[in-house]
Structures are given as C-alpha cells and as structure tokens.
Amino acid sequence: MTDQTPPRAKVLGGLTPYLQVDGAIKAAEFYKKAFGAEEVFAYPPDEQGRTMHIHLYVNGSTLMLGDAYPEHGHPHQNAQGYTLQLHLGSDDIDAWWQRAVDAGCEIVTPLQVMFWGDRWGQVKDPFGVAWAMNAPVK
C-alpha cells in the first residue's frame, strides 16, 4: 500500500457480489440514490473514466463493482441470470421499493404477497442488474 492508497474498508458478510458494469462510477452514484448505498472505498478513475474497484455497503452487506477492462481480458457483458436480493423488514420494504422506483429502476414484478407468504417484488436498474426485495408480511 502506498501513501496515496487509502486503507481498504471492512468486507461485510460472507459472500460478496462483485458486479462488472458499464460505468461503475455512475452505477455507484445510482446505488446511493436508489438503495441507500454508502461508498467506503474506490480507486480513482483512469484516463478513460473507468475504475477497477468500488466498495459499497448496502443494507448491512458489501457490494463491489468495477468497469470492464477488455484489454486485460475482462470485456463488458450484459447482466444476466442472477438477482441481487434485499432482505428487509415489513416496515421498511415500501420505502425501499419507492426509493428505487423514484431513482429510475424499472418495475419487473410488482411488489406483492407471494405464494411463500412474504411480500416480494423485482426491479431492474439502468445498468441491467435485477434487484429483488423480500419482507415478511406484517
């Protein structure tokens, strides 16, 4: 670690999603607005405006993201085949849902009581990432 590199933030949880998105800095800013994310570490952007690493806290967990670097074998690929699930309290889910929709998330499955008995819904963010919210029914 050099004098210019800040100390890394603590990783929360035992499994960390690491997203490769097209525009990681913009995505981090969006996640702050839509999901109350807190940025705890980020490498500065390169001359092309890309960053290799941003560390966020969302709902008590770590989320990491970075840009594609095709010249290093990491080309951009659209998000597919997974969903980030937010586990929320019954008194919190409506506010979380509305904040995400107001920020610009597209509703995929409206928030509703599901067959397993919880309230659940899914949105997609402008970067193509699916987010679901789940909470017990009051």
Coordinates of C-alpha atoms in Angstrom, one line a residue:
M1 CA 0.0 0.0 0.0
T2 CA 1.4 3.4 -1.0
D3 CA 0.8 6.7 0.9
Q4 CA -1.8 7.6 -1.8
T5 CA -3.9 4.5 -1.4
P6 CA -6.4 4.7 1.4
P7 CA -6.9 1.6 3.7
R8 CA -9.4 -0.8 2.4
A9 CA -12.9 -1.0 4.0
K10 CA -14.1 -4.0 6.0
V11 CA -16.0 -6.6 4.0
L12 CA -19.4 -7.2 5.5
G13 CA -21.0 -10.7 5.1
G14 CA -19.6 -14.0 4.0
L15 CA -20.4 -13.7 0.3
T16 CA -19.8 -10.6 -1.8
P17 CA -21.4 -9.9 -5.1
Y18 CA -18.9 -8.2 -7.5
L19 CA -20.6 -6.6 -10.5
Q20 CA -18.9 -5.6 -13.7
V21 CA -20.9 -2.8 -15.2
D22 CA -20.6 -0.3 -18.0
G23 CA -20.0 2.8 -15.9
A24 CA -19.1 1.7 -12.4
I25 CA -18.8 5.3 -11.0
K26 CA -22.2 6.2 -12.4
A27 CA -23.6 2.9 -11.0
A28 CA -22.2 3.6 -7.6
E29 CA -23.9 7.0 -7.6
F30 CA -27.2 5.5 -8.7
Y31 CA -27.0 2.8 -6.0
K32 CA -26.5 5.5 -3.4
K33 CA -29.7 7.2 -4.6
A34 CA -31.8 4.0 -5.2
F35 CA -30.7 1.7 -2.5
G36 CA -29.1 3.9 0.2
A37 CA -25.6 2.6 -0.6
E38 CA -22.6 4.0 1.2
E39 CA -19.3 4.2 -0.7
V40 CA -16.5 3.1 1.6
F41 CA -13.6 2.7 -0.9
A42 CA -12.9 3.4 -4.5
Y43 CA -9.9 3.6 -6.8
P44 CA -9.8 6.8 -8.8
P45 CA -10.9 6.7 -12.4
D46 CA -8.3 6.1 -15.1
E47 CA -7.9 8.4 -18.2
Q48 CA -10.9 6.7 -19.8
G49 CA -13.1 7.4 -16.8
R50 CA -13.1 3.7 -15.7
T51 CA -12.4 2.3 -12.2
M52 CA -11.3 -1.1 -11.4
H53 CA -12.9 -1.2 -7.9
I54 CA -15.6 0.4 -5.8
H55 CA -16.7 -1.0 -2.5
L56 CA -20.2 -0.1 -1.2
Y57 CA -22.3 -1.0 1.8
V58 CA -25.9 -1.7 1.0
N59 CA -28.4 -2.9 3.7
G60 CA -25.6 -4.2 6.0
S61 CA -23.8 -6.0 3.3
T62 CA -20.9 -5.4 0.9
L63 CA -21.4 -4.9 -2.8
M64 CA -18.3 -4.4 -5.1
L65 CA -18.3 -3.2 -8.6
G66 CA -15.9 -2.2 -11.4
D67 CA -15.7 -1.4 -15.0
A68 CA -14.9 -3.7 -17.9
Y69 CA -11.2 -3.8 -19.0
P70 CA -11.3 -5.7 -22.3
E71 CA -7.5 -5.1 -22.8
H72 CA -6.9 -7.2 -19.7
G73 CA -9.3 -10.0 -20.6
H74 CA -12.5 -8.5 -18.9
P75 CA -14.8 -7.4 -21.7
H76 CA -18.2 -5.9 -20.9
Q77 CA -21.0 -8.4 -20.7
N78 CA -24.7 -7.6 -20.0
A79 CA -26.1 -8.6 -16.7
Q80 CA -28.0 -11.9 -16.9
G81 CA -29.0 -14.9 -14.9
Y82 CA -28.9 -13.5 -11.3
T83 CA -30.7 -11.2 -9.0
L84 CA -29.5 -9.2 -6.0
Q85 CA -32.0 -9.8 -3.2
L86 CA -32.6 -7.3 -0.4
H87 CA -34.0 -8.9 2.8
L88 CA -36.0 -6.1 4.5
G89 CA -38.3 -5.7 7.4
S90 CA -42.1 -5.5 6.9
D91 CA -42.0 -1.8 8.0
D92 CA -39.1 -1.0 5.6
I93 CA -40.0 -2.6 2.2
D94 CA -42.4 0.1 0.9
A95 CA -39.9 2.9 1.4
W96 CA -37.0 0.9 -0.1
W97 CA -39.2 0.0 -3.1
Q98 CA -40.4 3.5 -3.7
R99 CA -36.9 5.0 -3.4
A100 CA -35.6 2.5 -6.1
V101 CA -38.5 3.3 -8.4
D102 CA -38.2 7.0 -7.9
A103 CA -34.5 6.8 -8.7
G104 CA -35.2 5.2 -12.0
C105 CA -35.5 1.5 -11.5
E106 CA -37.9 -0.3 -13.9
I107 CA -40.6 -2.5 -12.2
V108 CA -40.2 -6.1 -13.4
T109 CA -42.5 -7.8 -10.9
P110 CA -44.7 -5.5 -8.8
L111 CA -44.4 -5.7 -5.0
Q112 CA -47.0 -8.2 -3.8
V113 CA -47.6 -11.1 -1.4
M114 CA -46.2 -14.2 -2.9
F115 CA -47.1 -17.9 -2.6
W116 CA -44.5 -18.4 0.1
G117 CA -46.2 -15.7 2.3
D118 CA -43.7 -12.8 2.0
R119 CA -44.0 -9.6 0.1
W120 CA -41.7 -9.7 -2.8
G121 CA -41.0 -7.7 -6.0
Q122 CA -38.3 -7.2 -8.5
V123 CA -36.9 -4.1 -10.3
K124 CA -34.1 -3.6 -12.9
D125 CA -31.7 -0.8 -12.6
P126 CA -30.4 1.3 -15.5
F127 CA -27.3 -0.9 -15.7
G128 CA -29.3 -4.0 -16.3
V129 CA -29.0 -5.5 -12.9
A130 CA -32.0 -7.2 -11.3
W131 CA -32.8 -6.3 -7.7
A132 CA -35.5 -8.1 -5.7
M133 CA -36.9 -7.1 -2.3
N134 CA -38.4 -9.5 0.2
A135 CA -40.0 -8.9 3.6
P136 CA -42.3 -10.8 5.9
V137 CA -45.9 -9.8 5.9
K138 CA -46.9 -7.8 9.0

